[in-house]
C-alpha cells in the first residue's frame, strides 16, 4: 500500500502541476487515468499558461540549505561591524545586535520549494543518480546516468527533448569536468559514471550548441597503451569549435554555431580553479554563462544548465572557506541570468537547486557552543587543493620542518601559535598537537598511533595536514562537517520568472523534471 499511495501521489502531482500546455500530453493522460482508476484524487488540469522561451537551470553540486545559509551568514558577518560583540557567551554585549545574513540573489526569488534526493539504493545518493532524477524524472542507482537499475533502459533527458522537439538550443556549463556526472546527466546514458570516454562521445553526438568549463576526463580513452581517438579531435570533426584559451573563447560568437570552451587555467583534476584561487584575469563561472547567452540566443529560445561543481568537491574535503567562495561564484553566475531576464521578463524561467548535500555541513560546533566566528574564514587565502599542490608536495620533497610549515599556515590560513588576548586564531595546545600529528603523517609518513577507523574520521582520504588545518579553522569559526561523502538532506528549489509558482512545495527531485516537461509541453 505504501508504494501504491506514493505512486498515486506522484501521479496527482504530475496532473496538477501542468502549466503552459493546452492539451494533456501522454504522460499526464497516463497519470490522470491512474488517479481516476484508483479514485485517489480528482483529476484536474491547470489553466493554460505561457511556456518559458529561456530556461536557466543552475545546480550547485553538493549545495543544500547549509551551503546557502553559511555563505549568507558569512557575508552578513563580514558586513557587521560589531559582530563579535553580539556573541551569546559575552556577559555584556554593549548593546551590539546581530545584523543577520546577507541574502544571496537567488534567496530572494519569488518561489522557494524543497526537493527530496534519495535514489534507488541510498538515502545519501550520488550526483549521477540525482542529476538523472532532475534531468529525466526517473530514479536509478548511485553511479548510473540516465539508465534504469538494470543499466539496459535509457531515459531521454529534458535537454534532449527541448532540443529535438522544440528546436531550443542547449548549453551545458560546469566548473568541473564536462563529462563529469552532473553535466553528463543532461546528454549521456551510461551504467557507470566512470565511463568518461563514452560519455565524451555522447557529448559530441548530442549536437548541443554550447559546452563550457572544465576539461574532459580521459580524452584519449581509458587504455594508455592503446589510446582511442582524441575527444577534442572528434569534436572538431563533428563541427564543434574547440577553444582552450581565454583569448580564443572571447572571440566566439553565435556564428560559430557549436562550441566547446575549455577553461585556460585548469587546476585539480582538469577542473576550473576554486573561486578562492581564481585571479581577476581568469574567467569565472559567470563569464561562461554570459558567453553562453551570446551563443545560444535565438528565436526558438534556449535551455542552459550551469553547474557549480566545485562546491561539492570543497565539501568532500571539508573546506568551508572554499565552499563559501564557490557558492558565491554560483550566485554571480545566477546574476547574469537575472540581468538577462530583466529584458525578457515574460519569457524567462530561472531555477536554482542542488543535486544533494555534501559533507554534512552545519552552522555550529561543540567547541564554540552558541557562538560563531564566521569571519575567521576570511583568513584562508588558498583552497585545500592548491595548498596540497603548491605547498604540501614541496614539504614532502624538501622535508620542510614543522616550524617552517607553521609559518605558511599562519600566512595562508591565519592560524598562529601566539597572539593578542582574545585572538580566536591562536592555536590551543590540543590543536597544535593535532597539527603536529598530521604533519608527521603527511610529510614523514609516521604512524599516528590511532586506530584505522579513528584516522579515517580525522582525515578521510585527504592529505592529513591539509584537512586538519581546514578542520581547525572551520571549528574555530563555528562550523563543522559530519562526513567526507554525501548526506540525505533535501535541497532547495528556488525559482523566478515564468511559471515559478509551480516549484513551490516539498516534493521529490523527479518533480523538477516533471514540472519542466509539463510547462514546456515535451513528450
PDB file of N, CA and C in Angstrom, residues 78-130:
ATOM      1  N   UNK A  78      30.629  39.529   7.746  1.00  0.00           N
ATOM      2  CA  UNK A  78      31.691  40.408   7.244  1.00  0.00           C
ATOM      3  C   UNK A  78      31.264  41.869   7.244  1.00  0.00           C
ATOM      4  N   UNK A  79      29.985  42.114   7.034  1.00  0.00           N
ATOM      5  CA  UNK A  79      29.480  43.486   6.943  1.00  0.00           C
ATOM      6  C   UNK A  79      28.929  44.015   8.265  1.00  0.00           C
ATOM      7  N   UNK A  80      29.076  43.224   9.314  1.00  0.00           N
ATOM      8  CA  UNK A  80      28.547  43.597  10.635  1.00  0.00           C
ATOM      9  C   UNK A  80      29.709  44.066  11.517  1.00  0.00           C
ATOM     10  N   UNK A  81      29.801  45.364  11.744  1.00  0.00           N
ATOM     11  CA  UNK A  81      30.952  45.933  12.433  1.00  0.00           C
ATOM     12  C   UNK A  81      31.110  45.435  13.867  1.00  0.00           C
ATOM     13  N   UNK A  82      30.003  45.149  14.537  1.00  0.00           N
ATOM     14  CA  UNK A  82      30.092  44.684  15.934  1.00  0.00           C
ATOM     15  C   UNK A  82      29.660  43.227  16.091  1.00  0.00           C
ATOM     16  N   UNK A  83      29.920  42.435  15.024  1.00  0.00           N
ATOM     17  CA  UNK A  83      29.543  41.011  15.018  1.00  0.00           C
ATOM     18  C   UNK A  83      30.097  40.266  16.227  1.00  0.00           C
ATOM     19  N   UNK A  84      31.373  40.429  16.508  1.00  0.00           N
ATOM     20  CA  UNK A  84      31.981  39.698  17.627  1.00  0.00           C
ATOM     21  C   UNK A  84      31.411  40.131  18.975  1.00  0.00           C
ATOM     22  N   UNK A  85      30.941  41.362  19.079  1.00  0.00           N
ATOM     23  CA  UNK A  85      30.386  41.848  20.345  1.00  0.00           C
ATOM     24  C   UNK A  85      28.985  41.310  20.623  1.00  0.00           C
ATOM     25  N   UNK A  86      28.369  40.735  19.602  1.00  0.00           N
ATOM     26  CA  UNK A  86      26.998  40.231  19.774  1.00  0.00           C
ATOM     27  C   UNK A  86      26.956  38.760  20.174  1.00  0.00           C
ATOM     28  N   UNK A  87      28.116  38.177  20.514  1.00  0.00           N
ATOM     29  CA  UNK A  87      28.171  36.744  20.827  1.00  0.00           C
ATOM     30  C   UNK A  87      27.440  36.432  22.140  1.00  0.00           C
ATOM     31  N   UNK A  88      26.668  35.355  22.188  1.00  0.00           N
ATOM     32  CA  UNK A  88      25.913  34.998  23.401  1.00  0.00           C
ATOM     33  C   UNK A  88      26.778  34.755  24.631  1.00  0.00           C
ATOM     34  N   UNK A  89      28.024  34.332  24.445  1.00  0.00           N
ATOM     35  CA  UNK A  89      28.865  33.985  25.588  1.00  0.00           C
ATOM     36  C   UNK A  89      29.354  35.204  26.365  1.00  0.00           C
ATOM     37  N   UNK A  90      29.248  36.375  25.779  1.00  0.00           N
ATOM     38  CA  UNK A  90      29.717  37.580  26.459  1.00  0.00           C
ATOM     39  C   UNK A  90      28.708  38.030  27.510  1.00  0.00           C
ATOM     40  N   UNK A  91      29.212  38.394  28.685  1.00  0.00           N
ATOM     41  CA  UNK A  91      28.322  38.867  29.749  1.00  0.00           C
ATOM     42  C   UNK A  91      27.719  40.222  29.409  1.00  0.00           C
ATOM     43  N   UNK A  92      28.471  41.034  28.684  1.00  0.00           N
ATOM     44  CA  UNK A  92      27.999  42.363  28.303  1.00  0.00           C
ATOM     45  C   UNK A  92      28.207  42.553  26.812  1.00  0.00           C
ATOM     46  N   UNK A  93      27.115  42.588  26.073  1.00  0.00           N
ATOM     47  CA  UNK A  93      27.197  42.778  24.629  1.00  0.00           C
ATOM     48  C   UNK A  93      27.322  44.244  24.224  1.00  0.00           C
ATOM     49  N   UNK A  94      27.313  45.116  25.203  1.00  0.00           N
ATOM     50  CA  UNK A  94      27.470  46.555  24.974  1.00  0.00           C
ATOM     51  C   UNK A  94      26.500  47.075  23.926  1.00  0.00           C
ATOM     52  N   UNK A  95      25.314  46.503  23.932  1.00  0.00           N
ATOM     53  CA  UNK A  95      24.266  46.961  23.022  1.00  0.00           C
ATOM     54  C   UNK A  95      24.373  46.441  21.608  1.00  0.00           C
ATOM     55  N   UNK A  96      25.372  45.595  21.352  1.00  0.00           N
ATOM     56  CA  UNK A  96      25.536  45.067  19.990  1.00  0.00           C
ATOM     57  C   UNK A  96      24.390  44.141  19.626  1.00  0.00           C
ATOM     58  N   UNK A  97      23.901  44.264  18.415  1.00  0.00           N
ATOM     59  CA  UNK A  97      22.808  43.430  17.906  1.00  0.00           C
ATOM     60  C   UNK A  97      23.243  42.836  16.568  1.00  0.00           C
ATOM     61  N   UNK A  98      23.093  41.542  16.420  1.00  0.00           N
ATOM     62  CA  UNK A  98      23.473  40.864  15.178  1.00  0.00           C
ATOM     63  C   UNK A  98      22.641  41.383  14.014  1.00  0.00           C
ATOM     64  N   UNK A  99      23.308  41.806  12.964  1.00  0.00           N
ATOM     65  CA  UNK A  99      22.607  42.323  11.790  1.00  0.00           C
ATOM     66  C   UNK A  99      21.938  41.209  10.985  1.00  0.00           C
ATOM     67  N   UNK A 100      22.493  39.995  11.063  1.00  0.00           N
ATOM     68  CA  UNK A 100      21.910  38.875  10.341  1.00  0.00           C
ATOM     69  C   UNK A 100      22.577  38.616   9.008  1.00  0.00           C
ATOM     70  N   UNK A 101      22.050  37.674   8.237  1.00  0.00           N
ATOM     71  CA  UNK A 101      22.677  37.262   6.975  1.00  0.00           C
ATOM     72  C   UNK A 101      22.497  38.278   5.859  1.00  0.00           C
ATOM     73  N   UNK A 102      23.363  38.175   4.880  1.00  0.00           N
ATOM     74  CA  UNK A 102      23.199  38.929   3.642  1.00  0.00           C
ATOM     75  C   UNK A 102      22.707  37.950   2.590  1.00  0.00           C
ATOM     76  N   UNK A 103      21.483  38.127   2.144  1.00  0.00           N
ATOM     77  CA  UNK A 103      20.874  37.150   1.249  1.00  0.00           C
ATOM     78  C   UNK A 103      21.582  37.085  -0.100  1.00  0.00           C
ATOM     79  N   UNK A 104      21.807  35.878  -0.580  1.00  0.00           N
ATOM     80  CA  UNK A 104      22.266  35.685  -1.946  1.00  0.00           C
ATOM     81  C   UNK A 104      21.122  36.014  -2.887  1.00  0.00           C
ATOM     82  N   UNK A 105      21.440  36.394  -4.115  1.00  0.00           N
ATOM     83  CA  UNK A 105      20.390  36.842  -5.039  1.00  0.00           C
ATOM     84  C   UNK A 105      19.264  35.829  -5.186  1.00  0.00           C
ATOM     85  N   UNK A 106      19.593  34.558  -5.288  1.00  0.00           N
ATOM     86  CA  UNK A 106      18.540  33.562  -5.515  1.00  0.00           C
ATOM     87  C   UNK A 106      17.727  33.264  -4.258  1.00  0.00           C
ATOM     88  N   UNK A 107      18.188  33.707  -3.095  1.00  0.00           N
ATOM     89  CA  UNK A 107      17.389  33.568  -1.876  1.00  0.00           C
ATOM     90  C   UNK A 107      16.195  34.512  -1.895  1.00  0.00           C
ATOM     91  N   UNK A 108      16.223  35.492  -2.785  1.00  0.00           N
ATOM     92  CA  UNK A 108      15.125  36.450  -2.912  1.00  0.00           C
ATOM     93  C   UNK A 108      14.154  36.087  -4.037  1.00  0.00           C
ATOM     94  N   UNK A 109      14.324  34.908  -4.633  1.00  0.00           N
ATOM     95  CA  UNK A 109      13.417  34.502  -5.704  1.00  0.00           C
ATOM     96  C   UNK A 109      11.986  34.377  -5.187  1.00  0.00           C
ATOM     97  N   UNK A 110      11.037  34.509  -6.108  1.00  0.00           N
ATOM     98  CA  UNK A 110       9.632  34.562  -5.714  1.00  0.00           C
ATOM     99  C   UNK A 110       9.105  33.246  -5.163  1.00  0.00           C
ATOM    100  N   UNK A 111       9.711  32.133  -5.556  1.00  0.00           N
ATOM    101  CA  UNK A 111       9.225  30.824  -5.111  1.00  0.00           C
ATOM    102  C   UNK A 111      10.351  30.033  -4.474  1.00  0.00           C
ATOM    103  N   UNK A 112      10.048  29.422  -3.321  1.00  0.00           N
ATOM    104  CA  UNK A 112      11.017  28.567  -2.634  1.00  0.00           C
ATOM    105  C   UNK A 112      10.383  27.212  -2.364  1.00  0.00           C
ATOM    106  N   UNK A 113      10.959  26.175  -2.950  1.00  0.00           N
ATOM    107  CA  UNK A 113      10.499  24.810  -2.707  1.00  0.00           C
ATOM    108  C   UNK A 113      11.628  23.972  -2.157  1.00  0.00           C
ATOM    109  N   UNK A 114      11.326  22.714  -1.866  1.00  0.00           N
ATOM    110  CA  UNK A 114      12.340  21.773  -1.378  1.00  0.00           C
ATOM    111  C   UNK A 114      12.169  20.445  -2.098  1.00  0.00           C
ATOM    112  N   UNK A 115      13.281  19.799  -2.411  1.00  0.00           N
ATOM    113  CA  UNK A 115      13.241  18.512  -3.103  1.00  0.00           C
ATOM    114  C   UNK A 115      13.993  17.449  -2.309  1.00  0.00           C
ATOM    115  N   UNK A 116      13.362  16.283  -2.190  1.00  0.00           N
ATOM    116  CA  UNK A 116      13.960  15.122  -1.531  1.00  0.00           C
ATOM    117  C   UNK A 116      14.880  14.438  -2.536  1.00  0.00           C
ATOM    118  N   UNK A 117      16.008  13.893  -2.071  1.00  0.00           N
ATOM    119  CA  UNK A 117      17.054  13.497  -3.016  1.00  0.00           C
ATOM    120  C   UNK A 117      17.402  12.013  -3.076  1.00  0.00           C
ATOM    121  N   UNK A 118      16.747  11.151  -2.324  1.00  0.00           N
ATOM    122  CA  UNK A 118      17.140   9.733  -2.297  1.00  0.00           C
ATOM    123  C   UNK A 118      17.135   9.125  -3.695  1.00  0.00           C
ATOM    124  N   UNK A 119      17.952   8.087  -3.904  1.00  0.00           N
ATOM    125  CA  UNK A 119      17.932   7.387  -5.182  1.00  0.00           C
ATOM    126  C   UNK A 119      17.530   5.928  -4.971  1.00  0.00           C
ATOM    127  N   UNK A 120      17.785   5.079  -5.950  1.00  0.00           N
ATOM    128  CA  UNK A 120      17.281   3.700  -5.908  1.00  0.00           C
ATOM    129  C   UNK A 120      18.015   2.795  -4.930  1.00  0.00           C
ATOM    130  N   UNK A 121      19.124   3.249  -4.381  1.00  0.00           N
ATOM    131  CA  UNK A 121      19.776   2.412  -3.372  1.00  0.00           C
ATOM    132  C   UNK A 121      20.420   3.181  -2.231  1.00  0.00           C
ATOM    133  N   UNK A 122      20.082   4.479  -2.073  1.00  0.00           N
ATOM    134  CA  UNK A 122      20.662   5.199  -0.950  1.00  0.00           C
ATOM    135  C   UNK A 122      19.861   6.436  -0.584  1.00  0.00           C
ATOM    136  N   UNK A 123      19.784   6.687   0.736  1.00  0.00           N
ATOM    137  CA  UNK A 123      19.240   7.958   1.213  1.00  0.00           C
ATOM    138  C   UNK A 123      20.306   9.044   1.152  1.00  0.00           C
ATOM    139  N   UNK A 124      21.563   8.644   0.937  1.00  0.00           N
ATOM    140  CA  UNK A 124      22.672   9.585   0.739  1.00  0.00           C
ATOM    141  C   UNK A 124      23.200   9.359  -0.668  1.00  0.00           C
ATOM    142  N   UNK A 125      22.504   9.867  -1.667  1.00  0.00           N
ATOM    143  CA  UNK A 125      22.745   9.488  -3.064  1.00  0.00           C
ATOM    144  C   UNK A 125      23.952  10.198  -3.678  1.00  0.00           C
ATOM    145  N   UNK A 126      24.300   9.789  -4.906  1.00  0.00           N
ATOM    146  CA  UNK A 126      25.419  10.421  -5.590  1.00  0.00           C
ATOM    147  C   UNK A 126      24.910  11.374  -6.676  1.00  0.00           C
ATOM    148  N   UNK A 127      25.840  12.031  -7.346  1.00  0.00           N
ATOM    149  CA  UNK A 127      25.479  13.048  -8.336  1.00  0.00           C
ATOM    150  C   UNK A 127      24.886  12.455  -9.605  1.00  0.00           C
ATOM    151  N   UNK A 128      25.346  11.281 -10.007  1.00  0.00           N
ATOM    152  CA  UNK A 128      24.846  10.677 -11.240  1.00  0.00           C
ATOM    153  C   UNK A 128      23.352  10.379 -11.135  1.00  0.00           C
ATOM    154  N   UNK A 129      22.960   9.746 -10.049  1.00  0.00           N
ATOM    155  CA  UNK A 129      21.553   9.355  -9.892  1.00  0.00           C
ATOM    156  C   UNK A 129      20.654  10.554  -9.635  1.00  0.00           C
ATOM    157  N   UNK A 130      21.114  11.507  -8.831  1.00  0.00           N
ATOM    158  CA  UNK A 130      20.257  12.659  -8.528  1.00  0.00           C
ATOM    159  C   UNK A 130      20.128  13.575  -9.743  1.00  0.00           C
TER     160      UNK A 130
END
